XYZ file of C-alpha atoms in Angstrom:
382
model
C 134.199 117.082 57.686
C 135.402 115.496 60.912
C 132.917 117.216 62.987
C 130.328 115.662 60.552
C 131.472 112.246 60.371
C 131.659 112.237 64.381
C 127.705 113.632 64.710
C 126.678 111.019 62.035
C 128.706 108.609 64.366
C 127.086 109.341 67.225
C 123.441 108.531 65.527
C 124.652 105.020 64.186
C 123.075 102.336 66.087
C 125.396 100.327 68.636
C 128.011 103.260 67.987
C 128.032 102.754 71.807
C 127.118 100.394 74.580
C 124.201 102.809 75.815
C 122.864 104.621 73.139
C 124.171 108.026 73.182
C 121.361 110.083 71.819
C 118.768 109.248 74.128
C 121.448 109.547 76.793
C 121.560 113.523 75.924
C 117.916 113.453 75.302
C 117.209 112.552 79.109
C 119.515 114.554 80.761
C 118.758 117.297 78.032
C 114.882 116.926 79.679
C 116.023 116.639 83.412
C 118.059 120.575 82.972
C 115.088 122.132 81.535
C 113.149 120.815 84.081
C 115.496 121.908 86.874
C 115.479 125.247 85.079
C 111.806 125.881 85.183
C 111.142 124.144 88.552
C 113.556 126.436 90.224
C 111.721 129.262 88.080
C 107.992 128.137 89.019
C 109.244 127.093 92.803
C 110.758 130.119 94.310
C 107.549 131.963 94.913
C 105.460 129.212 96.885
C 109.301 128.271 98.704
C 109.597 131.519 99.746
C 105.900 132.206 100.488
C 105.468 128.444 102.530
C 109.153 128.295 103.680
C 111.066 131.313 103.952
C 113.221 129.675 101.664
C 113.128 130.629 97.696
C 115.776 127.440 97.349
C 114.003 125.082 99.102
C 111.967 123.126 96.406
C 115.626 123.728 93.899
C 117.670 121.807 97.219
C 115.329 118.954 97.524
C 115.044 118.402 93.292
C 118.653 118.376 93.002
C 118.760 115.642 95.512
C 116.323 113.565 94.234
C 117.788 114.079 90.653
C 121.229 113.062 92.468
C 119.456 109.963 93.054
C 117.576 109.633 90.398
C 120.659 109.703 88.505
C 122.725 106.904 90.539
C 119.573 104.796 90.361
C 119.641 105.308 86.504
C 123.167 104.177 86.346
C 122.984 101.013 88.935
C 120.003 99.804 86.734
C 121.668 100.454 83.563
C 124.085 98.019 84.579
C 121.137 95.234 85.848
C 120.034 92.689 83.722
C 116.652 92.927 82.506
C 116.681 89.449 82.659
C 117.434 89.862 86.468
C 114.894 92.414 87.683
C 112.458 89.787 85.235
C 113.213 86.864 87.001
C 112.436 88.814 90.449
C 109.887 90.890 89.156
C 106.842 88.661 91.618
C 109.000 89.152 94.607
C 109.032 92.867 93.581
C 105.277 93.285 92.683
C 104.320 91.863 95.986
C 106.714 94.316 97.831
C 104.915 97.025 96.071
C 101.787 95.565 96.737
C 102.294 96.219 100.683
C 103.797 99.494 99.750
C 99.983 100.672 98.569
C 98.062 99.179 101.433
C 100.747 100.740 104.129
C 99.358 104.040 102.573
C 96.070 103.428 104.780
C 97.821 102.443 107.702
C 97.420 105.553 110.485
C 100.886 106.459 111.545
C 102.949 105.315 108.422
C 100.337 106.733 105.960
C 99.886 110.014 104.932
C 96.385 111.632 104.264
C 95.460 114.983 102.753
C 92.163 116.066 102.831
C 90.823 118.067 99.970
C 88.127 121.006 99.333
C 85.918 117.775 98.069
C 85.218 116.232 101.417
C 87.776 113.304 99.944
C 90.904 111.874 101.701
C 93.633 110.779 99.273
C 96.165 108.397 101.059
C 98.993 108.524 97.987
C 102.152 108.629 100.167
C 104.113 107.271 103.229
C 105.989 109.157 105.591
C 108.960 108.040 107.043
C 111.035 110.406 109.141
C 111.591 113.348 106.904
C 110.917 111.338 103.844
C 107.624 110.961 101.626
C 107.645 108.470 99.244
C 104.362 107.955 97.259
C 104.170 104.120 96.367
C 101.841 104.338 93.550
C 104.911 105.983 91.532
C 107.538 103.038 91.855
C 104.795 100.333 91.545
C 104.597 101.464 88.006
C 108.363 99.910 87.387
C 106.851 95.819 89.522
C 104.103 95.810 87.387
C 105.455 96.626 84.105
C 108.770 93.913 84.956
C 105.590 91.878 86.137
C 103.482 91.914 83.411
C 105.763 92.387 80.634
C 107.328 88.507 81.260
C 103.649 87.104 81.940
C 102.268 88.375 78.664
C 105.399 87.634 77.199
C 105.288 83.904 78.222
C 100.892 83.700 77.350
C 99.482 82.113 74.739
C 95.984 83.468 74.275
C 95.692 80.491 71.562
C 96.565 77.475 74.139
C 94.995 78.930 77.519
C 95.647 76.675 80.306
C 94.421 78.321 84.041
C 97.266 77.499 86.395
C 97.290 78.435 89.632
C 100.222 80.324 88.619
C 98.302 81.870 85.952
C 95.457 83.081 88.598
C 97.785 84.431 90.905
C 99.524 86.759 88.492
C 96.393 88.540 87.267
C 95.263 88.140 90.755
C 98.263 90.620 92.084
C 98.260 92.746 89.400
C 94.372 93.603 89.648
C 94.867 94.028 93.575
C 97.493 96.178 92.206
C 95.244 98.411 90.255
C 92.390 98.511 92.846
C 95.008 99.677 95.928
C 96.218 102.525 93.167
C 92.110 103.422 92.129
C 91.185 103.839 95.687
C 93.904 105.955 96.923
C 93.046 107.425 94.484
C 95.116 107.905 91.670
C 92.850 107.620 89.257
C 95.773 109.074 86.275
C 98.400 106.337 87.203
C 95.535 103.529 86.685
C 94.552 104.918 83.364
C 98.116 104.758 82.419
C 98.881 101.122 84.085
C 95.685 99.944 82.501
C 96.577 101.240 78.612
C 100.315 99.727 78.573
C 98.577 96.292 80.089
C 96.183 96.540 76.973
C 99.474 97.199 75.124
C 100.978 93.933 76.014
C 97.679 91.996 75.347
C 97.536 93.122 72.250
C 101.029 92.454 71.367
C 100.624 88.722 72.993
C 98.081 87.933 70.596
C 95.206 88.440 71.957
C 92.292 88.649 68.780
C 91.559 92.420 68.482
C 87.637 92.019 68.436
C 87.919 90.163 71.237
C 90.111 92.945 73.022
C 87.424 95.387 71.484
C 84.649 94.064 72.930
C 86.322 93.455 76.375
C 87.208 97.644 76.131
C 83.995 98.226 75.384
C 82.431 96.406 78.498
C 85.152 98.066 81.128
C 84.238 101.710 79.713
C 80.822 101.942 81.845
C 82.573 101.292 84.691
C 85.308 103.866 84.088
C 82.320 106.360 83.180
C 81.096 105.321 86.797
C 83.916 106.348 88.234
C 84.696 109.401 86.504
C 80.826 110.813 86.738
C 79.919 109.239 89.862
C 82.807 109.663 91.999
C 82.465 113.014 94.161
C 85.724 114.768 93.377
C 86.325 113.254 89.550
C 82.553 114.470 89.444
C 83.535 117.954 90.314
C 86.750 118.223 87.667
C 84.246 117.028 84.968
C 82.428 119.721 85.699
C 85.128 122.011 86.001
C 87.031 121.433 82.764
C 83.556 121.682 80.866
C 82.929 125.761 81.777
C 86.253 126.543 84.110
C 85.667 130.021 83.921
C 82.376 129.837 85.800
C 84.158 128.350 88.714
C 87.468 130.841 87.792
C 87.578 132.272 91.408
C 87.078 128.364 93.332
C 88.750 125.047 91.815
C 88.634 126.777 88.485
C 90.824 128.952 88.674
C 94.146 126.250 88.553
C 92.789 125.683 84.879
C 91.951 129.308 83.659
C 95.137 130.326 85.320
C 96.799 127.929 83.537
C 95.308 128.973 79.734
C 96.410 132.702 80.874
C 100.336 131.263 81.145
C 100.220 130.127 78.008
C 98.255 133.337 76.223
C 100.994 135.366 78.338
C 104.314 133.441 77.213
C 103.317 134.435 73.651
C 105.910 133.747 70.687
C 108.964 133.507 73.175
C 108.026 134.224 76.413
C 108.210 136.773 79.228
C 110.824 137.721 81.714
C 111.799 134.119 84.009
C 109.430 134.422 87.278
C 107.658 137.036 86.649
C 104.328 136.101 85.289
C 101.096 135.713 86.952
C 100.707 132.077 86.767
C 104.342 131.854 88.598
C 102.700 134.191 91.511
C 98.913 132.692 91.730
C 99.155 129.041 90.127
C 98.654 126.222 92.413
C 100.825 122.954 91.683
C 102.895 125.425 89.330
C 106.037 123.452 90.048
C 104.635 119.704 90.399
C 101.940 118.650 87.701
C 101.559 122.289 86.103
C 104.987 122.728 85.380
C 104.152 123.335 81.767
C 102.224 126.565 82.001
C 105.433 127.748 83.837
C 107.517 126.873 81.235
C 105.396 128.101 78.564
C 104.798 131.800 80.503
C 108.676 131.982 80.637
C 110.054 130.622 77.185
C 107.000 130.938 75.012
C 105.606 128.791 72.152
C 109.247 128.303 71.283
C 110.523 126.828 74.338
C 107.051 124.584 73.958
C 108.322 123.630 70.524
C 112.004 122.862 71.500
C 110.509 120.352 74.564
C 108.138 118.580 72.163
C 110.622 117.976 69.916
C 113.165 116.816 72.252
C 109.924 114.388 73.229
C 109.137 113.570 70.480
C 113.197 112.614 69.592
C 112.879 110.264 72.445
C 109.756 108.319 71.284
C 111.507 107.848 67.970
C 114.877 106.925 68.562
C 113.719 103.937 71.205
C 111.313 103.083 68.945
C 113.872 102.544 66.618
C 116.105 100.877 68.925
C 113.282 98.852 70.085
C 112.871 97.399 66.115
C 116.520 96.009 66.652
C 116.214 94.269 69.188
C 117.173 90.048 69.699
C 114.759 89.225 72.533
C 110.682 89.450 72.619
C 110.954 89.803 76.461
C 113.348 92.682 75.973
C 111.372 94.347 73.424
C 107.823 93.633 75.751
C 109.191 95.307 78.725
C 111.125 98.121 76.468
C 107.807 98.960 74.687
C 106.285 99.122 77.531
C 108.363 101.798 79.259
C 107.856 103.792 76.172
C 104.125 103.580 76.204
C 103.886 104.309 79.736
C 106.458 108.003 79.426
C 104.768 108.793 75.876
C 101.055 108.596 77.055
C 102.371 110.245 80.639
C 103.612 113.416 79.164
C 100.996 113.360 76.736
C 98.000 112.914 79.167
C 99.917 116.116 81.142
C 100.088 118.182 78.324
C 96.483 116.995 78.097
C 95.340 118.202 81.101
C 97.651 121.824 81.369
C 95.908 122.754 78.160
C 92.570 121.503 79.283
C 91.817 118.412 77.107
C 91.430 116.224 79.100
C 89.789 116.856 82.943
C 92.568 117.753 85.721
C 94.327 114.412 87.344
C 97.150 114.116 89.378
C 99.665 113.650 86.788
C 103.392 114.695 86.801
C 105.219 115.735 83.497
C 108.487 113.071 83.271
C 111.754 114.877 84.180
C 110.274 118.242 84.875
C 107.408 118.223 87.246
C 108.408 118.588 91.301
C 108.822 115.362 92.963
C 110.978 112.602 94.478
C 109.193 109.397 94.130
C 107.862 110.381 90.204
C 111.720 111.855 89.358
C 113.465 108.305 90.786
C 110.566 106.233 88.940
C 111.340 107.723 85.512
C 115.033 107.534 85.799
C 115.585 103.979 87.095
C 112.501 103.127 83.858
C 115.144 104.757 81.837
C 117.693 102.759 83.379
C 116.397 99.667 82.408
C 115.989 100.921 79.107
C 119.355 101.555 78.779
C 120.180 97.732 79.710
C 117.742 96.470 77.426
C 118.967 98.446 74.244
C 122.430 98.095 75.173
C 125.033 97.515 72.176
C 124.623 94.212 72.684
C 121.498 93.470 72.487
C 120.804 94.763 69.393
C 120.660 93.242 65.656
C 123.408 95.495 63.933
């Protein structure tokens, strides 16, 4: 009976300062992902570095400080970072134009004839801005739509500034490009203007005249051109850029009910990006349908429990930003799911808390952070 009344404890609202559950939800979600990382990593470490731990070393370190960052900002005002959220936005706004600058820039060429300048190198380190822009403009944009009125419009220059820097935003991120982070900057800005107010025919309409020009850019664009193509027959280009996709439907049909032996699948041996955005075929080859299961519902945990905790909350501000952050990691792992199962067209997209990378690993935690602040014990109507 104790050991009940302590669980049912622990899933009481404000039984806590920082909500427990989603506590063990996200660090729950950053062990698998170490786990299958290391699993999907050793082969191209070993094969590109001599090194089977290499990938493994460099995770762990970023998760080291992913995980201070997630504490120091769990300890920040939201109210802070709010306040500051311009000066922010405008340092990430040089972050994405020193991406094109020769010598500080880093560009990788691609079998497409296309240059994508996503990251900065510094010494030893690669940071790609796009990633942590994602936390300026949703501080950014969460207070301006927070303080608009769509029903008293007055065009400060204040007012034309703001969208001003967050469209140069989103152009710097599309012409990189990184055409996955726009879409998902662009739906939790829709987000917010439909939760200012904004009339929904109105919003409709304004949808409906922006989707030409994201068909333009999908269809029209050489290498977005070429996925398109791709994801509608992959197995006629299964020995070229197809084969990332088909390789990736063979994990899956491999992993079966509950998986195969850890590393030793095909997809682990021949899958490009099997550690970074395809992560989830890995997982799936190695734990099955069941291990698929267990992570979606560990997701899917997540989404409810903030949502819940979002409900409670005192401040609009708190609950704009919080929302936010919860639109922008739901449609993230669901647009990578998307694309690993071929839904959707392959983008550059990394799965939150699992996929390879510093720059994605640091963004999500210090998001979660701020989370954390915002749905602190005290925050909350009890």
């Amino acid at each position: 009976m104790e050991m009940i009344r302590n669980v049912k404890n622990l899933f009481q609202f404000g039984s806590s300062r920082f909500d427990g559950p989603v506590l063990y939800g996200v660090f729950l979600l950053f062990g698998m992902g170490i786990v299958i990382m290391y699993s999907a990593s050793v082969i191209p470490a070993e094969r590109e570095f001599s090194d089977p731990n290499y990938y493994l070393n460099k995770q762990l370190l970023w998760g080291f400080v992913g995980i201070f960052s997630f504490l120091v900002f769990s300890q920040i005002p939201y109210q802070f970072l709010v306040k500051w959220s311009f000066l922010f936005s405008v340092i990430s706004l040089l972050l994405l134009i020193s991406v094109f600058i020769p010598g500080l820039g880093k560009s990788v060429g691609t079998s497409y004839g296309r240059s994508f300048n996503r990251w900065i190198q510094i010494g030893g380190i690669q940071i790609q801005p796009s990633e942590f822009s994602k936390i300026s403009i949703l501080l950014f944009s969460s207070y301006f739509f927070y303080n608009f009125d769509f029903k008293k419009v007055k065009w400060d220059r204040k007012k034309i500034v703001s969208i001003g820097l967050i469209f140069a935003t989103l152009v710097l991120i599309v012409i990189e490009p990184a055409f996955g982070t726009t879409i998902e900057l662009l739906l939790v800005l829709f987000f917010f203007v439909l939760l200012a107010g904004f009339p929904m025919k109105r919003l409709f309409i304004l949808g409906a005249s922006i989707l030409p020009l994201l068909i333009v850019l999908v269809t029209q664009v050489g290498y977005r051109k070429k996925r398109l193509e791709i994801w509608l027959d992959p197995y006629k280009f299964r020995f070229d850029e197809g084969h990332q996709l088909v390789t990736s439907f063979r994990a899956f049909f491999d992993g079966g009910s509950f998986g195969r032996p850890v590393g030793s699948g095909y997809a682990h041996r021949y899958l490009a990006y099997s550690h970074t955005d395809f992560v989830m075929a890995s997982f799936v080859e190695d734990f099955g349908f069941l291990g698929f299961l267990i992570f979606l519902l560990v997701v899917l945990f997540l989404f409810v429990r903030i949502y819940f905790l979002l409900q409670r909350l005192k401040d609009k501000l708190g609950f704009f930003l919080g929302a936010g952050i919860l639109i922008l990691f739901g449609f993230q792992t669901i647009l990578n799911l998307f694309v690993v199962t071929g839904i959707v067209p392959v983008t550059g997209i990394s799965l939150p808390f699992l996929s390879y990378g510093g720059s994605s690993l640091i963004t999500i935690f210090i998001l979660f952070g701020i989370l954390a602040n915002i749905t602190s014990k005290e925050n909350l109507v009890l």
